[in-house]
CSV table of C-alpha atoms in Angstrom, one decimal:
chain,number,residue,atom,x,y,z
A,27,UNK,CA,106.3,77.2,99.4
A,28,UNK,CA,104.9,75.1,102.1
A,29,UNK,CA,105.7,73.7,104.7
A,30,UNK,CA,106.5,70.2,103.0
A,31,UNK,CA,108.9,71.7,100.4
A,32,UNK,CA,107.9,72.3,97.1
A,33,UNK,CA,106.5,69.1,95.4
A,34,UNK,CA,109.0,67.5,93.4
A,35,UNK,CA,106.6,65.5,91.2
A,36,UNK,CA,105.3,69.4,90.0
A,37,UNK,CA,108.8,70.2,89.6
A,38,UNK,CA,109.7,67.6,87.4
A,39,UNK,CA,106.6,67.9,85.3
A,40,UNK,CA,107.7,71.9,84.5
A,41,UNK,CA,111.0,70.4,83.8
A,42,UNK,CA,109.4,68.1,81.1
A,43,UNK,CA,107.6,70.6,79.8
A,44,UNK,CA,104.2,71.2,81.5
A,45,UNK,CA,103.1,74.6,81.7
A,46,UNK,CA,100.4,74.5,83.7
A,47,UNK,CA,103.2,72.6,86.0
A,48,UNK,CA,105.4,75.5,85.4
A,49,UNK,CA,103.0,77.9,86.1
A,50,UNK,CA,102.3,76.1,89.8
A,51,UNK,CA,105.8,75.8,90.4
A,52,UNK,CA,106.4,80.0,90.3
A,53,UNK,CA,103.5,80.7,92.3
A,54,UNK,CA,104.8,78.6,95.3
A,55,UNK,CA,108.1,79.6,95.0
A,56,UNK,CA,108.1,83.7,93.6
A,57,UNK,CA,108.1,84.9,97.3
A,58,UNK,CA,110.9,83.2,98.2
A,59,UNK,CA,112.6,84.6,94.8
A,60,UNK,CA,111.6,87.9,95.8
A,61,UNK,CA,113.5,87.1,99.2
A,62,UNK,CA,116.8,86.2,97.6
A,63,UNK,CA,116.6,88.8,95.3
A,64,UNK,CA,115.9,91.5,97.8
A,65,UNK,CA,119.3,90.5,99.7
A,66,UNK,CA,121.2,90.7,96.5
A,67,UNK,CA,119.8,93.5,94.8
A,68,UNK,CA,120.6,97.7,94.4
A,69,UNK,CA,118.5,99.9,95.8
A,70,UNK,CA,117.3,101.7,93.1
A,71,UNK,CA,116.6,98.4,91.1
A,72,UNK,CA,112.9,97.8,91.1
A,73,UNK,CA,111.7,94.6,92.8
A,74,UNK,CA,109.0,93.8,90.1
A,75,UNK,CA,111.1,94.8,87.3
A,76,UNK,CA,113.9,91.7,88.2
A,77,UNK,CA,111.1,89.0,89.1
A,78,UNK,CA,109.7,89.3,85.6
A,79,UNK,CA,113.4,88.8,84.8
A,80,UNK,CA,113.4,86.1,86.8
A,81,UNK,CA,110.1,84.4,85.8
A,82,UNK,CA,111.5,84.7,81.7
A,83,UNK,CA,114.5,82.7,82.8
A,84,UNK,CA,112.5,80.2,84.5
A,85,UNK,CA,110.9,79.7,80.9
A,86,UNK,CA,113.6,80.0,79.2
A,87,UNK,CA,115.7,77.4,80.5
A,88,UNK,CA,114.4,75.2,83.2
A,89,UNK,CA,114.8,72.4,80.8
A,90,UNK,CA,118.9,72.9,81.7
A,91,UNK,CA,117.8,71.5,85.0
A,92,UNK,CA,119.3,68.1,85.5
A,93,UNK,CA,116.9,66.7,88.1
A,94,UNK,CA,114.3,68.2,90.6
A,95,UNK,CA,116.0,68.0,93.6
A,96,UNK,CA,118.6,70.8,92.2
A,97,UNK,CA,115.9,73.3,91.0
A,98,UNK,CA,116.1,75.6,94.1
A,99,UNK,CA,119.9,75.7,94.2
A,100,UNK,CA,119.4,76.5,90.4
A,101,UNK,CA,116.8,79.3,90.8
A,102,UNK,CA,118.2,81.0,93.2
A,103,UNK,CA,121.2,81.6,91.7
A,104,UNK,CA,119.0,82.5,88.6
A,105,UNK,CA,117.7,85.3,90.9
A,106,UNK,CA,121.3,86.4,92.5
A,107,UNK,CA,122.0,86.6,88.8
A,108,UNK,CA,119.5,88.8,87.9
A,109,UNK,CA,120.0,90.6,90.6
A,110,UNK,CA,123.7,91.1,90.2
A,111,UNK,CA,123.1,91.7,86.7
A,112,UNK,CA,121.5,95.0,88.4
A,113,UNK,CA,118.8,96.3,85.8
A,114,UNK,CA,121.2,99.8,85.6
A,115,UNK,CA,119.2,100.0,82.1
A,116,UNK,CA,115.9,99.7,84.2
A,117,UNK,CA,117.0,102.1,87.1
A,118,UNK,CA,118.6,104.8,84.5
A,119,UNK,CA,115.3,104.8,82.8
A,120,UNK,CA,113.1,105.1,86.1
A,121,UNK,CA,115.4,108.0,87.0
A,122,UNK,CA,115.0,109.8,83.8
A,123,UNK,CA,111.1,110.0,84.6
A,124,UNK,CA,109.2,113.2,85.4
A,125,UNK,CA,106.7,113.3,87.6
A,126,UNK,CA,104.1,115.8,87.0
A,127,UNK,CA,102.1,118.0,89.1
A,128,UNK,CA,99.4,120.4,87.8
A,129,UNK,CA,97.9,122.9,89.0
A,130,UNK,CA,94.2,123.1,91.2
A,131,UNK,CA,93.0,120.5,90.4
A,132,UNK,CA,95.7,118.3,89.6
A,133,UNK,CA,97.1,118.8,93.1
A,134,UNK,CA,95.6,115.7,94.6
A,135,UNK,CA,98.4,113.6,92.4
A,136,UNK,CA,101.0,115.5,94.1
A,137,UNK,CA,103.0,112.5,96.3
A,138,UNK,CA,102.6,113.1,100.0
A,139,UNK,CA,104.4,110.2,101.6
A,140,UNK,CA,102.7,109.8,105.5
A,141,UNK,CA,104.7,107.7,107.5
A,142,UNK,CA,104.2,106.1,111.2
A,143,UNK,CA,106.5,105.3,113.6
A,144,UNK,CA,106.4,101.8,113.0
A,145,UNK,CA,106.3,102.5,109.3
A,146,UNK,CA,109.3,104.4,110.1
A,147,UNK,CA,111.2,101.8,112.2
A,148,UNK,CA,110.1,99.2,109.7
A,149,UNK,CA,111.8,100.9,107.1
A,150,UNK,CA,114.9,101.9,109.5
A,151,UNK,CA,115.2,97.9,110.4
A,152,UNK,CA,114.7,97.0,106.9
A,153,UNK,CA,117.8,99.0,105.8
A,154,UNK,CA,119.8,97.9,108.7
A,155,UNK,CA,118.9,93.7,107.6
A,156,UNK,CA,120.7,95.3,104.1
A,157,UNK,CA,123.5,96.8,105.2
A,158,UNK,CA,124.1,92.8,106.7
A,159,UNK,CA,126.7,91.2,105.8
A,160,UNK,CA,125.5,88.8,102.7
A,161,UNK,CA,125.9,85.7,104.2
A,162,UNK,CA,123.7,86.7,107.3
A,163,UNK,CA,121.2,89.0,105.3
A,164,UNK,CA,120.2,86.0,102.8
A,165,UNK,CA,118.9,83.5,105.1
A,166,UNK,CA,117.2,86.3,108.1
A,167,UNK,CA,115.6,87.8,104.7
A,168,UNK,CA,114.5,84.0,103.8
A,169,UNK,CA,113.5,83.1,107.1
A,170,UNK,CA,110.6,85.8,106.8
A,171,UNK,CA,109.1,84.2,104.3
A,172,UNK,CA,106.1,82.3,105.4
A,173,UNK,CA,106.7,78.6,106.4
A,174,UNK,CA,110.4,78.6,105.3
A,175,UNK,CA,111.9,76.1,107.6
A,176,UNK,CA,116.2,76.5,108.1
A,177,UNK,CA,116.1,72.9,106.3
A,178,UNK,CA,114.7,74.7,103.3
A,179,UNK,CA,116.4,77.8,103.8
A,180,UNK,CA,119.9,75.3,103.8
A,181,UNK,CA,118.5,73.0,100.8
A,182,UNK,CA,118.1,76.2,98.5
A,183,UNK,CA,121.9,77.8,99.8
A,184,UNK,CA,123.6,74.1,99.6
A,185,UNK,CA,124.5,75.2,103.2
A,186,UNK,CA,123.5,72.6,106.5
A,187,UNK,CA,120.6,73.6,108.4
A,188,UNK,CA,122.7,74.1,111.3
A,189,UNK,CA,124.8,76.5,109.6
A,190,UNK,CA,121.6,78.6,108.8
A,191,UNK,CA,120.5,78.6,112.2
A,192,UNK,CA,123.5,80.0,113.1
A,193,UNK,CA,123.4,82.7,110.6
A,194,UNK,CA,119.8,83.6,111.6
A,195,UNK,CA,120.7,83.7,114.9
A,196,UNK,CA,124.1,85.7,114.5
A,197,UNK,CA,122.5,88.2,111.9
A,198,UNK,CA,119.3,88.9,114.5
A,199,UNK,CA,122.1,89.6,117.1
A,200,UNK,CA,123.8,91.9,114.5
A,201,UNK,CA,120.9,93.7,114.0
A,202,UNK,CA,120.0,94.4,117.9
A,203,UNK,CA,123.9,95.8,117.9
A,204,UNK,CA,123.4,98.2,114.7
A,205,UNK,CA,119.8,99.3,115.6
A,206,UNK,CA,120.8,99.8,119.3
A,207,UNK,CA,124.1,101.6,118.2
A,208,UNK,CA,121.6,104.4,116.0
A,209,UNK,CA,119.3,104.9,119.3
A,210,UNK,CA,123.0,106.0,120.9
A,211,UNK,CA,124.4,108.1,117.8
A,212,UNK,CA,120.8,109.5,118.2
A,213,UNK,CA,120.5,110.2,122.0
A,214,UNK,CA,122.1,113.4,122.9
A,215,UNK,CA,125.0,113.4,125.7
A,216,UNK,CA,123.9,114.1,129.0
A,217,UNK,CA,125.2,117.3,130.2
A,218,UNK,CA,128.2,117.4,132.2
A,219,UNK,CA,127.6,117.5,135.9
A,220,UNK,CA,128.3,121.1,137.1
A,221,UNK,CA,128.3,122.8,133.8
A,222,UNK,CA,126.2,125.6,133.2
B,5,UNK,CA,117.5,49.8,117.2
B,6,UNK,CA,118.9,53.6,116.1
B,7,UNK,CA,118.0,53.7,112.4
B,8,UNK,CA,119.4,57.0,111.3
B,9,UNK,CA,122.3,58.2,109.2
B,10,UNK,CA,125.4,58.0,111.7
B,11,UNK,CA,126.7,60.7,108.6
B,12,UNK,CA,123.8,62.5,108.3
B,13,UNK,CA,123.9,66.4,109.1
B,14,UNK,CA,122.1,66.7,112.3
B,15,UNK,CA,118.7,69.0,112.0
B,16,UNK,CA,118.8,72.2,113.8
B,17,UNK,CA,116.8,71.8,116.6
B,18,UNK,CA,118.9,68.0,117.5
B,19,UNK,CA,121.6,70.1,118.4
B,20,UNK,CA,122.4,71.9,121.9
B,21,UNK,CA,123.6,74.9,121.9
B,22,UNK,CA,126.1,76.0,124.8
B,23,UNK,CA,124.3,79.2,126.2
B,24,UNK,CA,128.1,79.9,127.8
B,25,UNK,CA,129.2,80.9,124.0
B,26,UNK,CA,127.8,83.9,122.2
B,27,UNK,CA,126.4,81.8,118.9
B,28,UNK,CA,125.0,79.5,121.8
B,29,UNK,CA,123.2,82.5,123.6
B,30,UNK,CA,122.2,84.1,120.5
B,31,UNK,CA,120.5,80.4,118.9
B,32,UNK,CA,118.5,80.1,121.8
B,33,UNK,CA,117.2,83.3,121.7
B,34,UNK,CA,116.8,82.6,117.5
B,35,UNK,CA,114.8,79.4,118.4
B,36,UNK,CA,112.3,80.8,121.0
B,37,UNK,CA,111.5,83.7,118.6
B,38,UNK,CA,110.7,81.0,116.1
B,39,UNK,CA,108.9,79.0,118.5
B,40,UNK,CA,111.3,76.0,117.7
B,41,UNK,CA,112.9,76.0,121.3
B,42,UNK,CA,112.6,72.4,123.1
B,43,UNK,CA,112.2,71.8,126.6
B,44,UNK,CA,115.5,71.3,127.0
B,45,UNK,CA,116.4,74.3,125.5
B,46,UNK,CA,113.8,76.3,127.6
B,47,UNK,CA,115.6,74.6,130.1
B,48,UNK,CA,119.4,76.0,129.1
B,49,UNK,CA,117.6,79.5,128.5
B,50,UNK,CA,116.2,79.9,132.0
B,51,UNK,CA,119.4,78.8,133.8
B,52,UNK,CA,121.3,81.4,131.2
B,53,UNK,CA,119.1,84.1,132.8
B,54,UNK,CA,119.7,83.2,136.3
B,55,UNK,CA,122.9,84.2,135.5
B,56,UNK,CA,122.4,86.8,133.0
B,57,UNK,CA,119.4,88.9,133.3
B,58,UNK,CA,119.7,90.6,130.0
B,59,UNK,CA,118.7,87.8,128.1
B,60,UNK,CA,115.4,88.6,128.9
B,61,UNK,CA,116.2,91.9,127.3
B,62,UNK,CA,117.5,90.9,124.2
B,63,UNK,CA,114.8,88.2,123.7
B,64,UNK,CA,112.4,90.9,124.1
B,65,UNK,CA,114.6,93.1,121.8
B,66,UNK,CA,115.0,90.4,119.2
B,67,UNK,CA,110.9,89.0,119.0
B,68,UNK,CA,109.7,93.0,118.4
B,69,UNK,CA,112.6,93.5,115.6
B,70,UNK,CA,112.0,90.0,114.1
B,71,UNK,CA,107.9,91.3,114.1
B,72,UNK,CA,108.8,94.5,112.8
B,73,UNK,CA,111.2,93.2,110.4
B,74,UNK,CA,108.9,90.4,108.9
B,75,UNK,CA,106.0,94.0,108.0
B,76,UNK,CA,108.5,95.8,106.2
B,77,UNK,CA,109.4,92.7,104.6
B,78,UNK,CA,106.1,91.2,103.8
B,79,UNK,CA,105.0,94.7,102.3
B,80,UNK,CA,108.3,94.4,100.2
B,81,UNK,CA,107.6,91.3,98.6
B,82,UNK,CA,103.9,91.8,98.1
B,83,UNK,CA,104.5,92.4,94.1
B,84,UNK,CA,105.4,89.1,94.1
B,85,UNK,CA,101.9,87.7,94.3
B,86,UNK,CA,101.1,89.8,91.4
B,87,UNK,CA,104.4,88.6,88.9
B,88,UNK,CA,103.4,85.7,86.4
B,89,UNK,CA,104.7,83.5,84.0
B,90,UNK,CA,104.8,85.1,80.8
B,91,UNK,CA,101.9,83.0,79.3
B,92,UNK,CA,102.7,83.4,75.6
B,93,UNK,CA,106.0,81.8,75.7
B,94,UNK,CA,106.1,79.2,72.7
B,95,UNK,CA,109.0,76.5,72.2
B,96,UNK,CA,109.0,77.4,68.5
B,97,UNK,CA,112.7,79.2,67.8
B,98,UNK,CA,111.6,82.5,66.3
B,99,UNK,CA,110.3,83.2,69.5
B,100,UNK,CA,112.9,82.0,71.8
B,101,UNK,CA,115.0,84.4,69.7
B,102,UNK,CA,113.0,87.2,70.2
B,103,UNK,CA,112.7,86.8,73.6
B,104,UNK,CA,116.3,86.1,74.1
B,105,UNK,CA,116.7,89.8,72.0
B,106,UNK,CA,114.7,91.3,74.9
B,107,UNK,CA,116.5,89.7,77.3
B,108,UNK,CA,118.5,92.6,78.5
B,109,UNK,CA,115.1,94.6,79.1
B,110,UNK,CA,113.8,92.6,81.8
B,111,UNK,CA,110.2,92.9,81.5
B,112,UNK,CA,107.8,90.2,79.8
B,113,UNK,CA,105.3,92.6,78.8
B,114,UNK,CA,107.8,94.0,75.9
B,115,UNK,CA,107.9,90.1,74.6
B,116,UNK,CA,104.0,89.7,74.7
B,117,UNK,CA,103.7,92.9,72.9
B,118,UNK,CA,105.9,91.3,70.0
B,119,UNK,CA,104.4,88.0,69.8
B,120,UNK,CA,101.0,89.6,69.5
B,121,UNK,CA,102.0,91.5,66.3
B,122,UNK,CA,103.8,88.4,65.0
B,123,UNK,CA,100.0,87.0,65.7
B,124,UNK,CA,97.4,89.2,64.2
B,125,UNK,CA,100.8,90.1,61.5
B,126,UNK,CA,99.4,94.0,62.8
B,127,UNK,CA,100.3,95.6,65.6
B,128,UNK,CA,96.5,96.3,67.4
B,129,UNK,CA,97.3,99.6,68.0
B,130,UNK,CA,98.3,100.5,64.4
B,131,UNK,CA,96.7,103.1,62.9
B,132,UNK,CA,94.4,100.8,60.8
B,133,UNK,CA,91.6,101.3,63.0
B,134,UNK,CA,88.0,101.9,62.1
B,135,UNK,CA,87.8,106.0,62.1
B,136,UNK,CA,84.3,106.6,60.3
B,137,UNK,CA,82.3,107.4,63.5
B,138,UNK,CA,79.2,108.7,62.3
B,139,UNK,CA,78.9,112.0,63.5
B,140,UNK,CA,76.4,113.2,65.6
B,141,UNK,CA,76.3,109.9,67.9
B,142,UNK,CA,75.4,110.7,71.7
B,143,UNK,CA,78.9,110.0,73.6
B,144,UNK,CA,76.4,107.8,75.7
B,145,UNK,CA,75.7,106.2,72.4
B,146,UNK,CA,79.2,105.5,71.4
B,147,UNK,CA,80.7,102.3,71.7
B,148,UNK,CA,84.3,102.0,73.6
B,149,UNK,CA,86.1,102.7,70.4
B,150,UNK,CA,84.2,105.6,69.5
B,151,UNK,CA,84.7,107.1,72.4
B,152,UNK,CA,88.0,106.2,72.1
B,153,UNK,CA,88.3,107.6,69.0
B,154,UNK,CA,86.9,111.1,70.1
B,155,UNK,CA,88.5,111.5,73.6
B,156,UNK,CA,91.7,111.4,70.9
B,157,UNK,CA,90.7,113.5,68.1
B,158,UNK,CA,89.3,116.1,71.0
B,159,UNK,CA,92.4,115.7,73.1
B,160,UNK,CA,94.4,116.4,70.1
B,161,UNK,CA,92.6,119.6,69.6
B,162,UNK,CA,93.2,120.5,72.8
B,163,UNK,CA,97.0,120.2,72.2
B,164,UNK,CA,96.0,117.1,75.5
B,165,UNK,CA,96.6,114.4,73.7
B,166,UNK,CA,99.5,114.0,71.4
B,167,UNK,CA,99.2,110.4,70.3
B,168,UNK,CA,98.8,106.7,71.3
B,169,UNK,CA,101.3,104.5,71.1
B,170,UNK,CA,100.9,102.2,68.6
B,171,UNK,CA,102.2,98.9,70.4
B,172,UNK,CA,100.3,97.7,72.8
B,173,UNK,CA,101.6,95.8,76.0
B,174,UNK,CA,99.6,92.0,76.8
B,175,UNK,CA,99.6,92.1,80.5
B,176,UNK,CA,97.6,88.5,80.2
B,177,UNK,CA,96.3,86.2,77.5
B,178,UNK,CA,93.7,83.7,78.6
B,179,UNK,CA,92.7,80.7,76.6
B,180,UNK,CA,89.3,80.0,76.4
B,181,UNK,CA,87.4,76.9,76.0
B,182,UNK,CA,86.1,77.6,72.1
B,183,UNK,CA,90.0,78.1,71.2
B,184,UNK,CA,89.6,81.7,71.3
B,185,UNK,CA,91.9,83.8,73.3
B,186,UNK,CA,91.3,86.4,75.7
B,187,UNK,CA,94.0,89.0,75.7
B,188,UNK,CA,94.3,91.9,78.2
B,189,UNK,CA,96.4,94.7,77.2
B,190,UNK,CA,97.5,98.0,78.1
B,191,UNK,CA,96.9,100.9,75.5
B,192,UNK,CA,99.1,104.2,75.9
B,193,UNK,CA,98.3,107.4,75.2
B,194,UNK,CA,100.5,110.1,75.6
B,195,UNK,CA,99.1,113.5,76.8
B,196,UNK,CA,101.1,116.6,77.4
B,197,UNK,CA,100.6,119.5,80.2
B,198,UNK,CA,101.6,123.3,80.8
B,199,UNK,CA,102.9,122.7,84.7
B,200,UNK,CA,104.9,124.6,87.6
B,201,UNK,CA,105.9,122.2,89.7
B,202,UNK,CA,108.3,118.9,88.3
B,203,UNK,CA,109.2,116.0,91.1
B,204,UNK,CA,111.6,114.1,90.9
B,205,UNK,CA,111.8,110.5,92.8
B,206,UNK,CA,114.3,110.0,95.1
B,207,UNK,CA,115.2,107.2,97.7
B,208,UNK,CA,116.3,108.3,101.1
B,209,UNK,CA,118.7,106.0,102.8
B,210,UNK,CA,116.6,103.8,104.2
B,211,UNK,CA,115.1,103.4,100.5
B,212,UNK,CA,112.3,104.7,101.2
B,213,UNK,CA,110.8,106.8,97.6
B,214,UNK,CA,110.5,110.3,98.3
B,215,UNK,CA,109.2,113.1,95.7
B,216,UNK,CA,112.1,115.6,95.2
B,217,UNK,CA,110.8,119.1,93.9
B,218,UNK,CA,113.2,119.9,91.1
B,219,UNK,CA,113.5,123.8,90.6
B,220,UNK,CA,112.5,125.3,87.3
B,221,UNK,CA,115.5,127.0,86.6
B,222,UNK,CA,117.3,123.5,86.3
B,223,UNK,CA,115.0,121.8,83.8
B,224,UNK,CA,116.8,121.1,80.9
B,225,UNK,CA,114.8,120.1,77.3
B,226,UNK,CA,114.9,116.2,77.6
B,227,UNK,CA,113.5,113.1,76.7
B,228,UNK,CA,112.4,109.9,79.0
B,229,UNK,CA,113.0,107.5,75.6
């Protein structure tokens, strides 16, 4: 999505039926799905697995959408649906799966997960933005997504823009507080002065 | 002459924020980590910090989270750039019922799959195939399905290979300008292996996927279909 806001001439074209129209539309807007999706979804639920979900609905029945200027509020709750809908069939399949190591020469398919300290932290700050409260987790999450603006962010929540920037501003604060609180829990006491 | 909305909701950044309230503080700290701060806001911040030194902190704090955060969530969303439209999707009604049929599954690939069969009225990977190689063709000789064909038959020697599955997935069809149709598919043969060691995946709980080693004394006879 750029800057401008999707276009809603291409919008209204997909809604009419044009596929290469349709086509354009989830290409600027599948990030931003993948946003709202990953603030509503499980954690076992595969990411790919409820965009192609997503990207069937869109198919299926962007023709129930009245007028352009409603397609984001409508999408996204498409995705929060999907998402909410959870893929259990999906994540009790991937859990039924083996993976397989051989022997020799099979051992370079054995997983060996490396990770860096910022990979680490990354993954540490990720959890913490999910363990947000939804209402602050949905916008910070959207707000990483290249060249969303807090108008945007408010057009595709029907929230104002002001309200967003609040929720940005009060989830980043949130998330100082819970990552600062770990680096405490994880900080051992200093000693008492004069024990032994 | 003012020409705007007297009832219009005001844009973020017309707003002031009152750095003496917590949301206040914490917006202007949002807006220069966004680079959306005005002067007058650069203005509110830097008296705020005469007063309250930690500010500086926190901003400091809050820009390295909010670049750290935006990594882990750019490498989360990179599949999306890979997801597309299912391309086969026709408004005729038989489809639109199959697809509704496969709704619950979640994955396009599965309604591509059916719509080719309906298609060619055979599913490709059928076993219908052309299996007269002549014998005694160089592998380097062999066309694709040849070796196809041998990799199996060998593999099934073997006790490797113990079939293909006969559906095949369309991953992407691409219309071409003669009115032909170029189709990429997945086939899927299934193989089978004497192992010692089983993982399992497991997320941790910062969901990050982690291989669990499952013992051998708790593998139980079981299916993945």
């Amino acid at each position: 999505m750029d800057e401008q806001g999707p276009d809603l001439g291409a919008i209204a074209d997909a809604i009419a039926g044009d596929r290469d129209a349709l086509r354009s539309v989830w290409r600027s807007h599948r990030r931003w799905v993948a946003a709202i999706l990953l603030a509503h979804k499980s954690r076992q639920t595969d990411l790919d697995d409820l965009l192609q979900s997503v990207a069937v609905q869109l198919c299926k029945k962007i023709h129930d959408v009245r007028e352009p200027e409603a397609f984001r509020g409508w999408l996204r709750m498409v995705a929060i649906n999907a998402a909410r809908a959870d893929g259990r069939t999906v994540s009790r399949k991937r859990q039924g799966f083996l993976r397989l190591v051989g022997r020799s020469s099979e051992r370079d398919e054995a997983p060996a997960p490396e990770h860096t300290a910022r990979a680490e932290e990354a993954a540490r700050l990720m959890s913490l933005a999910m363990s947000l409260p939804e209402g602050y987790r949905e916008p910070l999450l959207m707000r990483c997504v290249k060249g969303m603006s807090y108008r945007q962010i408010g057009d595709a929540m029907e929230l104002p823009e002001t309200t967003i920037e609040t929720r940005i501003a009060r989830g980043r604060r949130m998330l100082r507080e819970l990552a600062s609180g770990e680096e405490k829990q994880k900080t051992p006491a200093p000693a008492a002065a004069g024990s032994v | 002459m003012d020409n705007r909305d007297p009832h219009a909701e005001p844009h973020a950044g017309a707003t002031r924020p009152d750095p003496g309230t917590p949301d206040g503080r914490d917006v202007l700290i949002s807006r220069v980590i966004d680079a959306e701060a005005s002067p007058e806001d650069w203005s509110a911040f830097r008296a705020l910090a005469e007063s309250d030194p930690t500010v500086w902190r926190d901003l400091g704090e809050a820009q390295r989270q909010n670049e750290v955060l935006g990594e882990a969530f750019r490498d989360e969303i990179r599949v999306a750039d890979s997801v597309e439209l299912p391309e086969l999707i026709a408004d005729d009604g038989p489809f639109q019922r199959r697809l509704d049929s496969i709704g619950r599954w979640g994955g396009w690939a599965a309604a591509a799959a059916i719509l080719l069969v309906w298609t060619t009225g055979l599913p490709l990977g059928s076993n219908q195939r052309a299996s007269l190689i002549p014998m005694g063709t160089a592998l380097s000789d062999a066309t694709p399905d040849e070796a196809m064909e041998r990799y199996i038959e060998a593999g099934q020697r073997a006790g490797r290979v113990v079939g293909e599955v006969p559906d095949r997935l369309v991953i992407e069809t691409i219309p071409q300008a003669d009115g032909s149709i170029e189709v990429v598919y997945l086939r899927q043969i299934i193989e089978r292996r004497v192992t010692d060691q089983v993982f399992r995946e497991s997320k941790t709980d910062s969901g990050a996927t982690v291989p669990v080693r499952i013992p051998a004394s708790d593998i139980q006879r079981r299916r993945s279909f």
